[in-house]
PDB file of C-alpha atoms in Angstrom:
ATOM      1  CA  UNK B  23      57.682 -17.826  11.050  1.00 46.00           C
ATOM      2  CA  UNK B  24      58.981 -18.461   7.408  1.00 48.00           C
ATOM      3  CA  UNK B  25      57.502 -15.102   6.297  1.00 51.00           C
ATOM      4  CA  UNK B  26      59.954 -13.398   8.735  1.00 50.00           C
ATOM      5  CA  UNK B  27      62.940 -14.526   6.518  1.00 47.00           C
ATOM      6  CA  UNK B  28      61.411 -13.346   3.412  1.00 48.00           C
ATOM      7  CA  UNK B  29      63.086 -10.469   1.485  1.00 59.00           C
ATOM      8  CA  UNK B  30      61.322  -7.395   0.902  1.00 58.00           C
ATOM      9  CA  UNK B  31      60.828  -8.371  -2.943  1.00 58.00           C
ATOM     10  CA  UNK B  32      59.469 -11.921  -1.971  1.00 57.00           C
ATOM     11  CA  UNK B  33      57.111 -10.376   0.173  1.00 58.00           C
ATOM     12  CA  UNK B  34      55.778  -7.910  -2.431  1.00 59.00           C
ATOM     13  CA  UNK B  35      55.253 -10.882  -4.810  1.00 58.00           C
ATOM     14  CA  UNK B  36      53.321 -12.620  -1.960  1.00 58.00           C
ATOM     15  CA  UNK B  37      51.265  -9.429  -1.662  1.00 52.00           C
ATOM     16  CA  UNK B  38      50.946  -9.240  -5.391  1.00 58.00           C
ATOM     17  CA  UNK B  39      49.911 -12.796  -6.038  1.00 64.00           C
ATOM     18  CA  UNK B  40      47.236 -12.449  -3.025  1.00 53.00           C
ATOM     19  CA  UNK B  41      45.853  -9.363  -4.930  1.00 54.00           C
ATOM     20  CA  UNK B  42      45.513 -11.233  -8.231  1.00 62.00           C
ATOM     21  CA  UNK B  43      43.493 -14.242  -6.631  1.00 65.00           C
ATOM     22  CA  UNK B  44      41.508 -12.081  -4.140  1.00 61.00           C
ATOM     23  CA  UNK B  45      41.157  -8.459  -5.599  1.00 58.00           C
ATOM     24  CA  UNK B  46      37.925  -9.042  -7.512  1.00 66.00           C
ATOM     25  CA  UNK B  47      36.406 -10.333  -4.542  1.00 61.00           C
ATOM     26  CA  UNK B  48      37.574  -7.264  -2.337  1.00 59.00           C
ATOM     27  CA  UNK B  49      36.531  -4.808  -5.208  1.00 65.00           C
ATOM     28  CA  UNK B  50      32.894  -6.527  -5.017  1.00 62.00           C
ATOM     29  CA  UNK B  51      32.833  -6.121  -1.284  1.00 65.00           C
ATOM     30  CA  UNK B  52      33.549  -2.558  -1.633  1.00 63.00           C
ATOM     31  CA  UNK B  53      31.022  -1.881  -4.158  1.00 60.00           C
ATOM     32  CA  UNK B  54      28.340  -3.745  -2.113  1.00 65.00           C
ATOM     33  CA  UNK B  55      29.201  -1.928   0.982  1.00 64.00           C
ATOM     34  CA  UNK B  56      29.105   1.300  -0.814  1.00 62.00           C
ATOM     35  CA  UNK B  57      25.421   0.278  -2.419  1.00 61.00           C
ATOM     36  CA  UNK B  58      24.289  -0.878   0.897  1.00 65.00           C
ATOM     37  CA  UNK B  59      25.420   2.269   2.594  1.00 64.00           C
ATOM     38  CA  UNK B  60      23.730   4.425  -0.108  1.00 61.00           C
ATOM     39  CA  UNK B  61      20.671   2.305  -0.071  1.00 65.00           C
ATOM     40  CA  UNK B  62      20.278   2.821   3.895  1.00 57.00           C
ATOM     41  CA  UNK B  63      20.689   6.313   3.451  1.00 65.00           C
ATOM     42  CA  UNK B  64      18.136   6.764   0.783  1.00 71.00           C
ATOM     43  CA  UNK B  65      15.521   4.289   2.990  1.00 59.00           C
ATOM     44  CA  UNK B  66      16.352   6.834   5.786  1.00 73.00           C
ATOM     45  CA  UNK B  67      15.500   9.775   3.987  1.00 76.00           C
ATOM     46  CA  UNK B  68      12.466   8.325   2.482  1.00 64.00           C
ATOM     47  CA  UNK B  69      11.416   7.366   5.764  1.00 69.00           C
ATOM     48  CA  UNK B  70      12.060  10.949   7.128  1.00 80.00           C
ATOM     49  CA  UNK B  71       9.869  12.471   4.119  1.00 83.00           C
ATOM     50  CA  UNK B  72       7.215  10.037   4.827  1.00 82.00           C
ATOM     51  CA  UNK B  73       7.027  11.277   8.563  1.00 88.00           C
ATOM     52  CA  UNK B  74       7.230  14.885   7.611  1.00 90.00           C
ATOM     53  CA  UNK B  75       4.217  14.591   5.006  1.00 91.00           C
ATOM     54  CA  UNK B  76       2.196  12.643   7.857  1.00 92.00           C
ATOM     55  CA  UNK B  77       3.021  15.399  10.205  1.00 92.00           C
ATOM     56  CA  UNK B  78       2.024  18.028   7.938  1.00 95.00           C
ATOM     57  CA  UNK B  79      -1.242  16.338   7.062  1.00 95.00           C
ATOM     58  CA  UNK B  80      -2.182  15.674  10.724  1.00 94.00           C
ATOM     59  CA  UNK B  81      -1.411  19.336  11.240  1.00 96.00           C
ATOM     60  CA  UNK B  82      -3.868  20.070   8.398  1.00 96.00           C
ATOM     61  CA  UNK B  83      -6.582  17.868  10.122  1.00 96.00           C
ATOM     62  CA  UNK B  84      -6.137  19.475  13.494  1.00 96.00           C
ATOM     63  CA  UNK B  85      -6.782  22.949  11.823  1.00 96.00           C
ATOM     64  CA  UNK B  86      -9.891  21.574  10.315  1.00 96.00           C
ATOM     65  CA  UNK B  87     -11.036  20.011  13.490  1.00 96.00           C
ATOM     66  CA  UNK B  88     -10.679  23.527  15.190  1.00 95.00           C
ATOM     67  CA  UNK B  89     -12.532  24.997  12.436  1.00 95.00           C
ATOM     68  CA  UNK B  90     -15.386  22.515  12.664  1.00 95.00           C
ATOM     69  CA  UNK B  91     -14.808  21.608   9.032  1.00 96.00           C
ATOM     70  CA  UNK B  92     -16.068  17.905   9.536  1.00 96.00           C
ATOM     71  CA  UNK B  93     -16.071  16.883   5.860  1.00 96.00           C
ATOM     72  CA  UNK B  94     -12.603  18.183   5.218  1.00 97.00           C
ATOM     73  CA  UNK B  95     -11.326  16.561   8.459  1.00 96.00           C
ATOM     74  CA  UNK B  96     -12.695  13.365   7.299  1.00 96.00           C
ATOM     75  CA  UNK B  97     -11.331  13.412   4.021  1.00 96.00           C
ATOM     76  CA  UNK B  98      -7.778  14.151   5.814  1.00 96.00           C
ATOM     77  CA  UNK B  99      -8.413  11.505   8.248  1.00 96.00           C
ATOM     78  CA  UNK B 100      -9.108   8.997   5.239  1.00 96.00           C
ATOM     79  CA  UNK B 101      -5.931  10.148   3.399  1.00 95.00           C
ATOM     80  CA  UNK B 102      -3.835   9.664   6.483  1.00 95.00           C
ATOM     81  CA  UNK B 103      -5.256   6.063   7.044  1.00 94.00           C
ATOM     82  CA  UNK B 104      -4.616   5.134   3.302  1.00 94.00           C
ATOM     83  CA  UNK B 105      -1.198   6.658   2.908  1.00 93.00           C
ATOM     84  CA  UNK B 106       0.310   6.654   6.439  1.00 92.00           C
ATOM     85  CA  UNK B 107      -1.426   3.521   7.913  1.00 89.00           C
ATOM     86  CA  UNK B 108       1.542   2.564  10.261  1.00 86.00           C
ATOM     87  CA  UNK B 109       2.046   6.128  11.370  1.00 88.00           C
ATOM     88  CA  UNK B 110       1.205   7.252  15.138  1.00 89.00           C
ATOM     89  CA  UNK B 111      -0.448  10.260  13.660  1.00 93.00           C
ATOM     90  CA  UNK B 112      -3.287   8.223  12.647  1.00 95.00           C
ATOM     91  CA  UNK B 113      -4.375   7.194  16.210  1.00 95.00           C
ATOM     92  CA  UNK B 114      -4.105  10.729  17.186  1.00 95.00           C
ATOM     93  CA  UNK B 115      -6.209  11.908  14.345  1.00 96.00           C
ATOM     94  CA  UNK B 116      -8.776   9.170  15.134  1.00 96.00           C
ATOM     95  CA  UNK B 117      -9.125  10.673  18.511  1.00 96.00           C
ATOM     96  CA  UNK B 118      -9.334  14.228  17.583  1.00 96.00           C
ATOM     97  CA  UNK B 119     -11.837  13.307  14.875  1.00 97.00           C
ATOM     98  CA  UNK B 120     -13.953  11.581  17.269  1.00 96.00           C
ATOM     99  CA  UNK B 121     -13.992  14.725  19.493  1.00 96.00           C
ATOM    100  CA  UNK B 122     -15.001  16.672  16.625  1.00 96.00           C
ATOM    101  CA  UNK B 123     -18.111  14.246  16.088  1.00 96.00           C
ATOM    102  CA  UNK B 124     -19.056  14.441  19.573  1.00 95.00           C
ATOM    103  CA  UNK B 125     -18.991  18.078  19.440  1.00 94.00           C
ATOM    104  CA  UNK B 126     -21.258  17.874  16.273  1.00 93.00           C
ATOM    105  CA  UNK B 127     -23.597  15.482  18.224  1.00 93.00           C
ATOM    106  CA  UNK B 128     -22.673  12.402  15.935  1.00 95.00           C
ATOM    107  CA  UNK B 129     -22.098   9.919  18.714  1.00 95.00           C
ATOM    108  CA  UNK B 130     -21.981   6.902  16.623  1.00 96.00           C
ATOM    109  CA  UNK B 131     -19.100   8.109  14.293  1.00 97.00           C
ATOM    110  CA  UNK B 132     -17.329   9.261  17.201  1.00 96.00           C
ATOM    111  CA  UNK B 133     -17.657   5.508  18.623  1.00 97.00           C
ATOM    112  CA  UNK B 134     -16.534   3.951  15.559  1.00 97.00           C
ATOM    113  CA  UNK B 135     -13.442   6.139  15.280  1.00 97.00           C
ATOM    114  CA  UNK B 136     -12.438   5.372  19.072  1.00 97.00           C
ATOM    115  CA  UNK B 137     -13.114   1.587  18.657  1.00 97.00           C
ATOM    116  CA  UNK B 138     -10.578   1.705  15.656  1.00 96.00           C
ATOM    117  CA  UNK B 139      -8.027   3.109  18.330  1.00 96.00           C
ATOM    118  CA  UNK B 140      -8.899   0.319  20.723  1.00 97.00           C
ATOM    119  CA  UNK B 141      -8.771  -2.128  18.557  1.00 96.00           C
ATOM    120  CA  UNK B 142      -5.604  -0.958  16.386  1.00 93.00           C
ATOM    121  CA  UNK B 143      -3.886   1.474  18.455  1.00 94.00           C
ATOM    122  CA  UNK B 144      -0.108   1.438  18.001  1.00 91.00           C
ATOM    123  CA  UNK B 145       0.555   1.622  21.765  1.00 92.00           C
ATOM    124  CA  UNK B 146      -1.119   0.640  24.860  1.00 94.00           C
ATOM    125  CA  UNK B 147      -1.402   3.990  26.191  1.00 94.00           C
ATOM    126  CA  UNK B 148      -3.449   5.613  23.281  1.00 95.00           C
ATOM    127  CA  UNK B 149      -5.530   2.522  23.419  1.00 96.00           C
ATOM    128  CA  UNK B 150      -6.319   3.005  27.270  1.00 96.00           C
ATOM    129  CA  UNK B 151      -7.051   6.777  26.288  1.00 96.00           C
ATOM    130  CA  UNK B 152      -9.423   5.427  23.640  1.00 97.00           C
ATOM    131  CA  UNK B 153     -11.203   3.105  26.050  1.00 97.00           C
ATOM    132  CA  UNK B 154     -11.849   5.672  28.535  1.00 97.00           C
ATOM    133  CA  UNK B 155     -13.395   8.070  26.043  1.00 97.00           C
ATOM    134  CA  UNK B 156     -15.250   5.168  24.235  1.00 97.00           C
ATOM    135  CA  UNK B 157     -16.735   3.878  27.616  1.00 97.00           C
ATOM    136  CA  UNK B 158     -17.844   7.553  28.791  1.00 97.00           C
ATOM    137  CA  UNK B 159     -19.429   7.874  25.207  1.00 97.00           C
ATOM    138  CA  UNK B 160     -21.338   4.667  25.599  1.00 97.00           C
ATOM    139  CA  UNK B 161     -22.420   5.293  29.087  1.00 97.00           C
ATOM    140  CA  UNK B 162     -23.730   8.734  27.980  1.00 95.00           C
ATOM    141  CA  UNK B 163     -25.580   6.813  25.448  1.00 95.00           C
ATOM    142  CA  UNK B 164     -27.068   4.604  28.118  1.00 96.00           C
ATOM    143  CA  UNK B 165     -24.978   1.539  26.742  1.00 97.00           C
ATOM    144  CA  UNK B 166     -23.757   1.158  30.327  1.00 97.00           C
ATOM    145  CA  UNK B 167     -23.017  -2.766  30.026  1.00 97.00           C
ATOM    146  CA  UNK B 168     -20.886  -2.085  26.760  1.00 97.00           C
ATOM    147  CA  UNK B 169     -19.018   0.586  28.548  1.00 97.00           C
ATOM    148  CA  UNK B 170     -18.313  -1.729  31.509  1.00 97.00           C
ATOM    149  CA  UNK B 171     -16.841  -4.272  28.933  1.00 97.00           C
ATOM    150  CA  UNK B 172     -14.513  -1.634  27.154  1.00 97.00           C
ATOM    151  CA  UNK B 173     -13.229  -0.872  30.728  1.00 97.00           C
ATOM    152  CA  UNK B 174     -12.593  -4.548  31.726  1.00 95.00           C
ATOM    153  CA  UNK B 175      -8.968  -4.827  30.828  1.00 93.00           C
ATOM    154  CA  UNK B 176      -5.874  -5.803  32.979  1.00 88.00           C
ATOM    155  CA  UNK B 177      -2.681  -4.165  33.316  1.00 84.00           C
ATOM    156  CA  UNK B 178      -3.647  -0.562  32.825  1.00 89.00           C
ATOM    157  CA  UNK B 179      -0.744   0.542  35.008  1.00 88.00           C
ATOM    158  CA  UNK B 180      -0.733   4.447  35.395  1.00 91.00           C
ATOM    159  CA  UNK B 181      -4.153   4.587  33.949  1.00 93.00           C
ATOM    160  CA  UNK B 182      -5.808   2.532  36.588  1.00 93.00           C
ATOM    161  CA  UNK B 183      -7.163   5.285  38.818  1.00 93.00           C
ATOM    162  CA  UNK B 184      -8.846   6.658  35.824  1.00 95.00           C
ATOM    163  CA  UNK B 185     -10.480   3.505  34.886  1.00 96.00           C
ATOM    164  CA  UNK B 186     -11.577   3.260  38.617  1.00 95.00           C
ATOM    165  CA  UNK B 187     -12.963   6.546  38.280  1.00 96.00           C
ATOM    166  CA  UNK B 188     -14.866   5.982  34.835  1.00 96.00           C
ATOM    167  CA  UNK B 189     -16.241   2.679  36.144  1.00 97.00           C
ATOM    168  CA  UNK B 190     -17.582   4.489  39.146  1.00 96.00           C
ATOM    169  CA  UNK B 191     -19.223   7.194  36.820  1.00 96.00           C
ATOM    170  CA  UNK B 192     -20.991   4.285  34.817  1.00 97.00           C
ATOM    171  CA  UNK B 193     -22.151   2.251  37.860  1.00 96.00           C
ATOM    172  CA  UNK B 194     -23.599   5.521  39.191  1.00 95.00           C
ATOM    173  CA  UNK B 195     -25.323   6.208  36.128  1.00 96.00           C
ATOM    174  CA  UNK B 196     -27.007   2.572  36.406  1.00 96.00           C
ATOM    175  CA  UNK B 197     -27.857   3.413  39.798  1.00 95.00           C
ATOM    176  CA  UNK B 198     -25.526   0.731  41.395  1.00 95.00           C
ATOM    177  CA  UNK B 199     -24.119   3.122  44.178  1.00 94.00           C
ATOM    178  CA  UNK B 200     -22.125   0.596  46.285  1.00 94.00           C
ATOM    179  CA  UNK B 201     -20.388  -0.299  43.238  1.00 95.00           C
ATOM    180  CA  UNK B 202     -19.782   3.391  42.291  1.00 95.00           C
ATOM    181  CA  UNK B 203     -18.446   4.027  45.751  1.00 94.00           C
ATOM    182  CA  UNK B 204     -16.050   1.252  45.701  1.00 94.00           C
ATOM    183  CA  UNK B 205     -14.692   2.322  42.402  1.00 94.00           C
ATOM    184  CA  UNK B 206     -14.262   5.789  43.519  1.00 94.00           C
ATOM    185  CA  UNK B 207     -12.342   4.654  46.601  1.00 93.00           C
ATOM    186  CA  UNK B 208     -10.016   2.572  44.583  1.00 93.00           C
ATOM    187  CA  UNK B 209      -9.387   5.331  42.082  1.00 93.00           C
ATOM    188  CA  UNK B 210      -8.362   7.541  44.945  1.00 92.00           C
ATOM    189  CA  UNK B 211      -6.321   4.823  46.862  1.00 89.00           C
ATOM    190  CA  UNK B 212      -4.298   3.989  43.626  1.00 76.00           C
ATOM    191  CA  UNK B 213      -0.284   4.874  43.741  1.00 78.00           C
ATOM    192  CA  UNK B 214      -0.869   7.440  40.686  1.00 81.00           C
ATOM    193  CA  UNK B 215      -4.140   9.085  41.909  1.00 86.00           C
ATOM    194  CA  UNK B 216      -2.663  12.326  42.747  1.00 82.00           C
ATOM    195  CA  UNK B 217      -0.868  12.442  39.121  1.00 86.00           C
ATOM    196  CA  UNK B 218      -3.542  11.588  36.862  1.00 88.00           C
ATOM    197  CA  UNK B 219      -6.831  12.435  38.668  1.00 89.00           C
ATOM    198  CA  UNK B 220      -8.559  15.541  40.271  1.00 90.00           C
ATOM    199  CA  UNK B 221      -8.642  14.000  43.834  1.00 90.00           C
ATOM    200  CA  UNK B 222     -10.940  16.786  45.023  1.00 91.00           C
ATOM    201  CA  UNK B 223     -13.554  16.029  42.308  1.00 91.00           C
ATOM    202  CA  UNK B 224     -13.524  12.219  42.720  1.00 92.00           C
ATOM    203  CA  UNK B 225     -13.614  12.958  46.401  1.00 91.00           C
ATOM    204  CA  UNK B 226     -16.464  14.925  46.244  1.00 92.00           C
ATOM    205  CA  UNK B 227     -18.393  12.251  44.161  1.00 91.00           C
ATOM    206  CA  UNK B 228     -17.301   9.868  46.737  1.00 90.00           C
ATOM    207  CA  UNK B 229     -18.436  12.030  49.501  1.00 90.00           C
ATOM    208  CA  UNK B 230     -21.779  12.365  47.778  1.00 88.00           C
ATOM    209  CA  UNK B 231     -22.137   8.420  48.263  1.00 88.00           C
ATOM    210  CA  UNK B 232     -20.903   8.293  51.763  1.00 81.00           C
ATOM    211  CA  UNK B 233     -17.543   6.925  51.153  1.00 65.00           C
ATOM    212  CA  UNK B 234     -14.445   6.897  53.363  1.00 62.00           C
ATOM    213  CA  UNK B 235     -12.822  10.007  52.340  1.00 51.00           C
ATOM    214  CA  UNK B 236     -10.829  10.488  55.591  1.00 39.00           C
ATOM    215  CA  UNK B 237      -8.729   7.314  54.761  1.00 46.00           C
ATOM    216  CA  UNK B 238      -7.897   8.935  51.257  1.00 41.00           C
ATOM    217  CA  UNK B 239      -5.538  11.713  52.235  1.00 43.00           C
ATOM    218  CA  UNK B 240      -2.308   9.989  52.209  1.00 41.00           C
ATOM    219  CA  UNK B 241      -3.041   8.300  48.878  1.00 41.00           C
ATOM    220  CA  UNK B 242      -3.907  11.657  47.287  1.00 39.00           C
ATOM    221  CA  UNK B 243      -1.237  13.689  48.655  1.00 42.00           C
ATOM    222  CA  UNK B 244      -4.042  16.429  49.313  1.00 40.00           C
ATOM    223  CA  UNK B 245      -4.422  17.536  52.873  1.00 37.00           C
ATOM    224  CA  UNK B 246      -7.988  17.408  54.070  1.00 35.00           C
ATOM    225  CA  UNK B 247      -9.198  15.936  50.893  1.00 34.00           C
ATOM    226  CA  UNK B 248     -12.585  16.629  51.542  1.00 31.00           C
ATOM    227  CA  UNK B 249     -13.028  20.578  51.553  1.00 31.00           C
ATOM    228  CA  UNK B 250     -16.095  22.646  51.727  1.00 30.00           C
ATOM    229  CA  UNK B 251     -16.974  24.171  48.617  1.00 31.00           C
ATOM    230  CA  UNK B 252     -15.272  21.571  46.177  1.00 29.00           C
ATOM    231  CA  UNK B 253     -15.781  23.169  42.755  1.00 30.00           C
ATOM    232  CA  UNK B 254     -18.057  21.202  40.481  1.00 33.00           C
ATOM    233  CA  UNK B 255     -16.750  19.705  36.977  1.00 32.00           C
TER     234      UNK B 255
END
């Protein structure tokens, strides 16, 4: 309240006195603030440049995969892993590389890449994709028990129908037909079945095993799920 009765000159003197005492701190704060802003912008730009470089290298790898250039693609994957280890492109590149190895009949190399995604994948979704592909590959090599262990995970969410379907295929390959039938039924009864599966194909497999396809129409959203002449896949 006393400040209300000060003259303009007295108030000006108080401001000057306050600035003399606190001015250096104000200047330092401004300098630090500007430096922090500049540093943040530089960091952001650095991150953008790294993301662009990782994307470009990943595109090159995809081109090499498409051209079946195994050694070149392998070198590009190694560069991605060493220089951009935290990038999501690494997981995608490993999946692509695994597919290339499968096409070149090199299952062990493909299994190794898929296992890396299962163990170190940045997102649960991509780990689930790797698990499904790894299980199929292991089962194709008659490593059925290993395939089932890979699929033995909880909380698969929207991937649950796919996991049931692949388990059904593994059990079928093992000659365990009741277990296979149960998995196919669970696959088709899942909430996401129609979105993530080809219901006709899974139902055809179930029909071959004598499953109760008539109970599955509502779950799949496909009228008359079992139809004559279901295309083989």
